[in-house]
Amino acid sequence: MAPEYTPVATGLKPLVLNGISTYRIDNETLHIDVEEVINNRAQDNTSGTLSLEMWALSQPYEGGDFSGSQLASVSLGVLPGQHSLKNSRYALPLCMPEEGRWYLALMLREWHAGAFVTRDFVSFPQPVRAHYALVLSLDH
């Protein structure tokens, strides 16, 4: 299904992952579903290039600086102000992290002043475990 762009009402955050975002790992593919990405800025304020990125982090992500392994990313292009990108689905090549226990975070990032800046995120509370067999599984 192709993403759908629609006008939106002004909100508090300039760029938002709205609704439900989910992921599923199938062999070496990361499937990401995002209900909506919103640009709440003024109508004449188009975003910088947006990137949707899944990261494996040693601790649950709560915002701010981070370090970890990027598992996958996709460029969303730019989004006009007061518009949204709805019902997006991506099947992305998975880059496995080092063996260990990881917390996943889906980040909406915007190119700004020469670097990507995290504008919003979804932190998944259930840790996953990377195994030598190149498998990610829920950590029980």
CSV table of N, CA and C in Angstrom, one decimal:
chain,number,residue,atom,x,y,z
A,1,MET,N,0.8,-1.2,0.0
A,1,MET,CA,0.0,0.0,0.0
A,1,MET,C,0.9,1.2,0.0
A,2,ALA,N,0.6,2.2,-0.9
A,2,ALA,CA,1.4,3.4,-0.9
A,2,ALA,C,1.1,4.3,0.2
A,3,PRO,N,2.1,5.1,0.8
A,3,PRO,CA,1.8,6.0,1.8
A,3,PRO,C,0.8,7.1,1.3
A,4,GLU,N,0.0,7.6,2.2
A,4,GLU,CA,-1.0,8.6,1.9
A,4,GLU,C,-0.6,9.9,2.6
A,5,TYR,N,-0.6,11.0,1.9
A,5,TYR,CA,-0.3,12.4,2.5
A,5,TYR,C,-1.6,13.1,2.7
A,6,THR,N,-1.8,13.6,4.0
A,6,THR,CA,-3.0,14.3,4.3
A,6,THR,C,-2.7,15.5,5.1
A,7,PRO,N,-3.5,16.6,5.1
A,7,PRO,CA,-3.3,17.8,5.9
A,7,PRO,C,-3.6,17.4,7.4
A,8,VAL,N,-3.0,18.1,8.3
A,8,VAL,CA,-3.2,17.8,9.8
A,8,VAL,C,-3.4,19.1,10.5
A,9,ALA,N,-3.9,19.0,11.7
A,9,ALA,CA,-4.0,20.1,12.6
A,9,ALA,C,-2.7,20.4,13.3
A,10,THR,N,-2.5,21.6,13.8
A,10,THR,CA,-1.2,21.9,14.5
A,10,THR,C,-1.2,21.2,15.8
A,11,GLY,N,0.0,20.6,16.2
A,11,GLY,CA,0.2,20.0,17.4
A,11,GLY,C,1.3,20.6,18.2
A,12,LEU,N,1.8,19.9,19.2
A,12,LEU,CA,2.9,20.4,20.0
A,12,LEU,C,4.3,20.2,19.5
A,13,LYS,N,4.6,18.9,19.2
A,13,LYS,CA,5.9,18.6,18.7
A,13,LYS,C,5.9,18.9,17.2
A,14,PRO,N,7.1,19.4,16.7
A,14,PRO,CA,7.1,19.7,15.2
A,14,PRO,C,7.0,18.4,14.3
A,15,LEU,N,7.7,17.4,14.7
A,15,LEU,CA,7.6,16.1,13.9
A,15,LEU,C,7.3,15.0,14.9
A,16,VAL,N,6.3,14.1,14.5
A,16,VAL,CA,5.8,13.2,15.4
A,16,VAL,C,5.5,11.8,14.7
A,17,LEU,N,5.9,10.7,15.5
A,17,LEU,CA,5.4,9.4,15.1
A,17,LEU,C,4.1,9.2,15.9
A,18,ASN,N,3.0,9.2,15.2
A,18,ASN,CA,1.7,9.2,15.8
A,18,ASN,C,1.0,7.9,15.6
A,19,GLY,N,0.3,7.4,16.6
A,19,GLY,CA,-0.4,6.2,16.5
A,19,GLY,C,0.5,5.0,16.9
A,20,ILE,N,0.2,3.9,16.3
A,20,ILE,CA,0.9,2.6,16.6
A,20,ILE,C,2.0,2.4,15.6
A,21,SER,N,3.2,2.1,16.1
A,21,SER,CA,4.3,1.7,15.3
A,21,SER,C,4.8,0.3,15.8
A,22,THR,N,4.9,-0.7,14.9
A,22,THR,CA,5.3,-2.0,15.2
A,22,THR,C,6.5,-2.5,14.3
A,23,TYR,N,7.1,-3.6,14.8
A,23,TYR,CA,8.1,-4.2,14.0
A,23,TYR,C,8.0,-5.7,14.0
A,24,ARG,N,8.6,-6.4,13.0
A,24,ARG,CA,8.6,-7.8,13.0
A,24,ARG,C,9.9,-8.2,12.3
A,25,ILE,N,10.6,-9.2,12.8
A,25,ILE,CA,11.8,-9.7,12.2
A,25,ILE,C,11.6,-11.0,11.5
A,26,ASP,N,11.9,-11.1,10.2
A,26,ASP,CA,11.7,-12.3,9.5
A,26,ASP,C,13.0,-12.6,8.8
A,27,ASN,N,13.8,-13.6,9.3
A,27,ASN,CA,15.1,-13.9,8.8
A,27,ASN,C,16.0,-12.6,8.8
A,28,GLU,N,16.4,-12.2,7.7
A,28,GLU,CA,17.3,-11.0,7.6
A,28,GLU,C,16.6,-9.8,7.1
A,29,THR,N,15.2,-9.7,7.4
A,29,THR,CA,14.4,-8.6,7.0
A,29,THR,C,13.7,-8.0,8.2
A,30,LEU,N,13.7,-6.7,8.4
A,30,LEU,CA,13.0,-6.0,9.4
A,30,LEU,C,11.8,-5.4,8.8
A,31,HIS,N,10.6,-5.7,9.3
A,31,HIS,CA,9.4,-5.2,8.8
A,31,HIS,C,8.9,-4.1,9.8
A,32,ILE,N,8.7,-2.9,9.3
A,32,ILE,CA,8.2,-1.8,10.2
A,32,ILE,C,6.9,-1.3,9.6
A,33,ASP,N,5.9,-1.1,10.5
A,33,ASP,CA,4.7,-0.5,10.2
A,33,ASP,C,4.5,0.7,11.1
A,34,VAL,N,4.2,1.9,10.4
A,34,VAL,CA,4.1,3.1,11.1
A,34,VAL,C,2.7,3.7,10.8
A,35,GLU,N,1.9,3.9,11.8
A,35,GLU,CA,0.5,4.4,11.5
A,35,GLU,C,0.6,5.8,10.9
A,36,GLU,N,1.4,6.7,11.4
A,36,GLU,CA,1.4,8.1,10.9
A,36,GLU,C,2.7,8.8,11.3
A,37,VAL,N,3.3,9.6,10.4
A,37,VAL,CA,4.3,10.6,10.7
A,37,VAL,C,3.7,11.9,10.4
A,38,ILE,N,3.8,12.9,11.3
A,38,ILE,CA,3.1,14.2,11.2
A,38,ILE,C,4.2,15.3,11.2
A,39,ASN,N,4.0,16.2,10.3
A,39,ASN,CA,4.8,17.5,10.4
A,39,ASN,C,3.8,18.6,10.9
A,40,ASN,N,3.9,18.9,12.2
A,40,ASN,CA,3.0,19.9,12.8
A,40,ASN,C,3.5,21.4,12.5
A,41,ARG,N,4.5,21.5,11.8
A,41,ARG,CA,5.0,22.9,11.6
A,41,ARG,C,4.0,23.7,10.7
A,42,ALA,N,4.3,25.0,10.5
A,42,ALA,CA,3.4,25.8,9.7
A,42,ALA,C,3.4,25.2,8.3
A,43,GLN,N,2.4,25.5,7.5
A,43,GLN,CA,2.2,25.0,6.2
A,43,GLN,C,3.3,25.2,5.3
A,44,ASP,N,4.0,26.4,5.4
A,44,ASP,CA,5.1,26.7,4.5
A,44,ASP,C,6.5,26.2,5.1
A,45,ASN,N,6.5,25.4,6.1
A,45,ASN,CA,7.7,24.9,6.8
A,45,ASN,C,7.9,23.4,6.5
A,46,THR,N,8.5,23.1,5.4
A,46,THR,CA,8.8,21.7,5.0
A,46,THR,C,9.9,21.2,5.8
A,47,SER,N,9.8,19.9,6.2
A,47,SER,CA,10.9,19.3,7.0
A,47,SER,C,12.1,19.2,6.2
A,48,GLY,N,13.2,18.9,6.9
A,48,GLY,CA,14.4,18.5,6.3
A,48,GLY,C,14.2,17.0,5.9
A,49,THR,N,15.2,16.4,5.2
A,49,THR,CA,15.0,15.0,4.9
A,49,THR,C,14.8,14.2,6.1
A,50,LEU,N,13.8,13.3,6.1
A,50,LEU,CA,13.5,12.5,7.3
A,50,LEU,C,14.0,11.1,7.1
A,51,SER,N,14.4,10.5,8.2
A,51,SER,CA,14.9,9.1,8.2
A,51,SER,C,14.1,8.4,9.3
A,52,LEU,N,13.7,7.2,9.0
A,52,LEU,CA,13.1,6.3,10.0
A,52,LEU,C,14.2,5.2,10.3
A,53,GLU,N,14.6,5.1,11.5
A,53,GLU,CA,15.7,4.2,11.9
A,53,GLU,C,15.4,3.4,13.1
A,54,MET,N,15.8,2.1,13.0
A,54,MET,CA,15.7,1.2,14.1
A,54,MET,C,17.0,1.0,14.7
A,55,TRP,N,17.1,1.2,16.0
A,55,TRP,CA,18.4,1.1,16.7
A,55,TRP,C,18.3,0.0,17.8
A,56,ALA,N,19.4,-0.7,18.0
A,56,ALA,CA,19.6,-1.6,19.1
A,56,ALA,C,20.5,-0.9,20.2
A,57,LEU,N,19.9,-0.7,21.4
A,57,LEU,CA,20.6,0.0,22.4
A,57,LEU,C,20.8,-0.8,23.7
A,58,SER,N,21.7,-0.5,24.5
A,58,SER,CA,22.0,-1.3,25.7
A,58,SER,C,21.0,-1.1,26.8
A,59,GLN,N,20.3,0.1,26.8
A,59,GLN,CA,19.2,0.4,27.7
A,59,GLN,C,18.0,0.9,27.0
A,60,PRO,N,16.8,0.8,27.6
A,60,PRO,CA,15.6,1.4,27.0
A,60,PRO,C,15.9,2.9,26.7
A,61,TYR,N,15.5,3.3,25.5
A,61,TYR,CA,15.7,4.7,25.1
A,61,TYR,C,14.6,5.6,25.6
A,62,GLU,N,15.1,6.7,26.2
A,62,GLU,CA,14.1,7.7,26.8
A,62,GLU,C,14.3,9.1,26.2
A,63,GLY,N,15.1,9.2,25.2
A,63,GLY,CA,15.4,10.5,24.5
A,63,GLY,C,16.8,10.9,24.8
A,64,GLY,N,17.2,11.9,24.0
A,64,GLY,CA,18.6,12.4,24.2
A,64,GLY,C,19.6,11.7,23.5
A,65,ASP,N,20.9,11.8,23.9
A,65,ASP,CA,22.0,11.2,23.2
A,65,ASP,C,21.9,9.7,23.4
A,66,PHE,N,22.5,8.9,22.5
A,66,PHE,CA,22.5,7.5,22.6
A,66,PHE,C,23.7,6.9,21.8
A,67,SER,N,24.0,5.7,22.1
A,67,SER,CA,24.9,4.9,21.2
A,67,SER,C,24.4,3.5,21.2
A,68,GLY,N,24.7,2.9,20.0
A,68,GLY,CA,24.2,1.5,19.8
A,68,GLY,C,24.5,1.1,18.4
A,69,SER,N,23.7,0.2,17.9
A,69,SER,CA,23.9,-0.4,16.5
A,69,SER,C,22.6,0.0,15.7
A,70,GLN,N,22.8,0.6,14.6
A,70,GLN,CA,21.6,0.8,13.7
A,70,GLN,C,21.3,-0.5,13.0
A,71,LEU,N,20.1,-0.9,13.1
A,71,LEU,CA,19.7,-2.2,12.5
A,71,LEU,C,19.2,-2.0,11.1
A,72,ALA,N,18.5,-0.9,10.9
A,72,ALA,CA,17.9,-0.6,9.5
A,72,ALA,C,17.5,0.9,9.5
A,73,SER,N,17.4,1.4,8.3
A,73,SER,CA,16.9,2.8,8.1
A,73,SER,C,16.3,2.9,6.7
A,74,VAL,N,15.4,3.9,6.6
A,74,VAL,CA,14.8,4.2,5.3
A,74,VAL,C,14.6,5.7,5.3
A,75,SER,N,14.9,6.3,4.1
A,75,SER,CA,14.7,7.7,3.9
A,75,SER,C,13.2,7.9,3.6
A,76,LEU,N,12.6,8.9,4.2
A,76,LEU,CA,11.2,9.2,4.0
A,76,LEU,C,11.1,10.5,3.1
A,77,GLY,N,12.2,11.1,2.7
A,77,GLY,CA,12.2,12.3,2.0
A,77,GLY,C,11.8,13.5,2.9
A,78,VAL,N,11.2,14.5,2.3
A,78,VAL,CA,10.7,15.7,3.1
A,78,VAL,C,9.2,15.6,3.2
A,79,LEU,N,8.7,16.3,4.2
A,79,LEU,CA,7.2,16.3,4.5
A,79,LEU,C,6.8,17.8,4.7
A,80,PRO,N,5.9,18.2,3.8
A,80,PRO,CA,5.4,19.6,3.9
A,80,PRO,C,4.8,19.8,5.3
A,81,GLY,N,4.8,21.1,5.8
A,81,GLY,CA,4.2,21.5,7.0
A,81,GLY,C,2.7,21.2,7.0
A,82,GLN,N,2.1,20.8,8.1
A,82,GLN,CA,0.7,20.6,8.2
A,82,GLN,C,0.2,19.4,7.4
A,83,HIS,N,1.1,18.4,7.1
A,83,HIS,CA,0.8,17.2,6.4
A,83,HIS,C,1.3,16.0,7.2
A,84,SER,N,0.8,14.8,6.8
A,84,SER,CA,1.2,13.6,7.4
A,84,SER,C,1.5,12.5,6.4
A,85,LEU,N,2.2,11.5,6.8
A,85,LEU,CA,2.4,10.3,6.0
A,85,LEU,C,1.8,9.2,6.7
A,86,LYS,N,0.7,8.6,6.1
A,86,LYS,CA,-0.1,7.6,6.9
A,86,LYS,C,0.2,6.2,6.4
A,87,ASN,N,0.0,5.2,7.3
A,87,ASN,CA,0.0,3.8,7.0
A,87,ASN,C,1.1,3.3,6.1
A,88,SER,N,2.3,3.6,6.7
A,88,SER,CA,3.6,3.2,5.9
A,88,SER,C,4.1,1.9,6.4
A,89,ARG,N,4.5,1.1,5.4
A,89,ARG,CA,5.1,-0.3,5.7
A,89,ARG,C,6.4,-0.4,5.0
A,90,TYR,N,7.4,-0.9,5.7
A,90,TYR,CA,8.7,-1.0,5.1
A,90,TYR,C,9.3,-2.4,5.4
A,91,ALA,N,9.9,-3.0,4.4
A,91,ALA,CA,10.7,-4.2,4.6
A,91,ALA,C,12.1,-3.9,4.3
A,92,LEU,N,12.9,-3.9,5.3
A,92,LEU,CA,14.3,-3.4,5.2
A,92,LEU,C,15.3,-4.5,5.5
A,93,PRO,N,16.5,-4.4,4.9
A,93,PRO,CA,17.6,-5.4,5.2
A,93,PRO,C,18.0,-5.1,6.6
A,94,LEU,N,18.2,-6.2,7.4
A,94,LEU,CA,18.5,-6.1,8.8
A,94,LEU,C,20.0,-6.3,9.0
A,95,CYS,N,20.6,-5.3,9.7
A,95,CYS,CA,22.0,-5.4,10.0
A,95,CYS,C,22.1,-5.9,11.5
A,96,MET,N,22.6,-7.0,11.7
A,96,MET,CA,22.6,-7.6,13.1
A,96,MET,C,23.5,-6.9,14.0
A,97,PRO,N,23.1,-6.7,15.2
A,97,PRO,CA,24.1,-6.1,16.2
A,97,PRO,C,25.0,-7.2,16.8
A,98,GLU,N,25.9,-6.8,17.6
A,98,GLU,CA,26.8,-7.8,18.2
A,98,GLU,C,25.9,-8.7,19.1
A,99,GLU,N,26.4,-9.9,19.4
A,99,GLU,CA,25.7,-10.8,20.3
A,99,GLU,C,25.4,-10.1,21.6
A,100,GLY,N,24.2,-10.3,22.2
A,100,GLY,CA,23.9,-9.7,23.5
A,100,GLY,C,22.5,-9.4,23.6
A,101,ARG,N,22.1,-8.7,24.6
A,101,ARG,CA,20.8,-8.3,24.9
A,101,ARG,C,20.6,-6.8,24.6
A,102,TRP,N,19.5,-6.5,23.8
A,102,TRP,CA,19.4,-5.2,23.3
A,102,TRP,C,17.9,-4.7,23.5
A,103,TYR,N,17.8,-3.4,23.6
A,103,TYR,CA,16.4,-2.7,23.6
A,103,TYR,C,16.3,-2.0,22.2
A,104,LEU,N,15.2,-2.2,21.6
A,104,LEU,CA,15.0,-1.6,20.3
A,104,LEU,C,14.3,-0.2,20.4
A,105,ALA,N,14.7,0.7,19.5
A,105,ALA,CA,14.0,2.0,19.5
A,105,ALA,C,13.9,2.4,18.0
A,106,LEU,N,12.7,2.8,17.6
A,106,LEU,CA,12.4,3.3,16.3
A,106,LEU,C,12.4,4.8,16.4
A,107,MET,N,13.3,5.4,15.6
A,107,MET,CA,13.5,6.9,15.7
A,107,MET,C,13.1,7.6,14.4
A,108,LEU,N,12.4,8.7,14.5
A,108,LEU,CA,12.2,9.6,13.4
A,108,LEU,C,13.2,10.6,13.5
A,109,ARG,N,14.1,10.7,12.5
A,109,ARG,CA,15.2,11.7,12.5
A,109,ARG,C,15.1,12.6,11.3
A,110,GLU,N,15.6,13.8,11.6
A,110,GLU,CA,15.5,14.9,10.5
A,110,GLU,C,16.9,15.4,10.3
A,111,TRP,N,17.3,15.6,9.0
A,111,TRP,CA,18.6,16.2,8.6
A,111,TRP,C,18.5,17.7,9.0
A,112,HIS,N,19.4,18.1,9.8
A,112,HIS,CA,19.4,19.5,10.3
A,112,HIS,C,20.8,19.9,10.6
A,113,ALA,N,21.3,21.0,10.0
A,113,ALA,CA,22.6,21.6,10.3
A,113,ALA,C,23.7,20.5,10.1
A,114,GLY,N,23.6,19.7,9.1
A,114,GLY,CA,24.7,18.8,8.8
A,114,GLY,C,24.7,17.4,9.5
A,115,ALA,N,23.6,17.1,10.2
A,115,ALA,CA,23.5,15.8,10.9
A,115,ALA,C,22.0,15.5,11.1
A,116,PHE,N,21.8,14.2,11.3
A,116,PHE,CA,20.4,13.8,11.6
A,116,PHE,C,20.2,14.0,13.1
A,117,VAL,N,19.0,14.5,13.4
A,117,VAL,CA,18.6,14.8,14.8
A,117,VAL,C,17.3,14.0,15.1
A,118,THR,N,17.3,13.4,16.2
A,118,THR,CA,16.1,12.6,16.6
A,118,THR,C,15.0,13.6,17.0
A,119,ARG,N,13.8,13.5,16.3
A,119,ARG,CA,12.7,14.3,16.6
A,119,ARG,C,11.6,13.6,17.4
A,120,ASP,N,11.5,12.3,17.2
A,120,ASP,CA,10.5,11.5,18.0
A,120,ASP,C,11.0,10.1,17.9
A,121,PHE,N,10.4,9.2,18.8
A,121,PHE,CA,10.8,7.9,18.9
A,121,PHE,C,9.8,7.0,19.5
A,122,VAL,N,9.9,5.7,19.3
A,122,VAL,CA,9.1,4.7,20.0
A,122,VAL,C,10.1,3.7,20.5
A,123,SER,N,10.1,3.6,21.9
A,123,SER,CA,11.0,2.7,22.6
A,123,SER,C,10.2,1.4,22.9
A,124,PHE,N,10.7,0.3,22.4
A,124,PHE,CA,10.1,-1.0,22.6
A,124,PHE,C,10.6,-1.6,23.9
A,125,PRO,N,9.8,-1.9,24.9
A,125,PRO,CA,10.2,-2.3,26.3
A,125,PRO,C,10.8,-3.7,26.4
A,126,GLN,N,10.3,-4.6,25.5
A,126,GLN,CA,10.8,-6.0,25.6
A,126,GLN,C,12.1,-6.1,24.9
A,127,PRO,N,13.2,-6.5,25.7
A,127,PRO,CA,14.5,-6.6,25.1
A,127,PRO,C,14.5,-7.8,24.1
A,128,VAL,N,15.5,-7.8,23.2
A,128,VAL,CA,15.7,-8.8,22.3
A,128,VAL,C,17.2,-9.3,22.5
A,129,ARG,N,17.4,-10.5,22.1
A,129,ARG,CA,18.8,-11.1,22.2
A,129,ARG,C,19.3,-11.5,20.8
A,130,ALA,N,20.5,-11.0,20.6
A,130,ALA,CA,21.2,-11.4,19.3
A,130,ALA,C,22.0,-12.6,19.6
A,131,HIS,N,21.9,-13.6,18.8
A,131,HIS,CA,22.7,-14.8,19.0
A,131,HIS,C,23.7,-15.0,17.9
A,132,TYR,N,24.7,-15.8,18.1
A,132,TYR,CA,25.8,-16.1,17.1
A,132,TYR,C,25.2,-16.6,15.8
A,133,ALA,N,24.0,-17.2,15.9
A,133,ALA,CA,23.4,-17.8,14.7
A,133,ALA,C,22.7,-16.7,13.9
A,134,LEU,N,23.0,-15.4,14.2
A,134,LEU,CA,22.4,-14.3,13.5
A,134,LEU,C,20.8,-14.3,13.6
A,135,VAL,N,20.4,-14.4,14.9
A,135,VAL,CA,18.9,-14.5,15.1
A,135,VAL,C,18.6,-13.5,16.2
A,136,LEU,N,17.6,-12.7,16.0
A,136,LEU,CA,17.1,-11.8,17.1
A,136,LEU,C,15.8,-12.5,17.6
A,137,SER,N,15.7,-12.6,18.9
A,137,SER,CA,14.6,-13.2,19.6
A,137,SER,C,14.2,-12.4,20.8
A,138,LEU,N,13.0,-12.5,21.2
A,138,LEU,CA,12.6,-11.8,22.5
A,138,LEU,C,13.4,-12.4,23.6
A,139,ASP,N,13.8,-11.6,24.5
A,139,ASP,CA,14.6,-12.1,25.7
A,139,ASP,C,13.6,-12.4,26.8
A,140,HIS,N,13.5,-13.6,27.2
A,140,HIS,CA,12.6,-14.0,28.3
A,140,HIS,C,13.3,-14.1,29.6
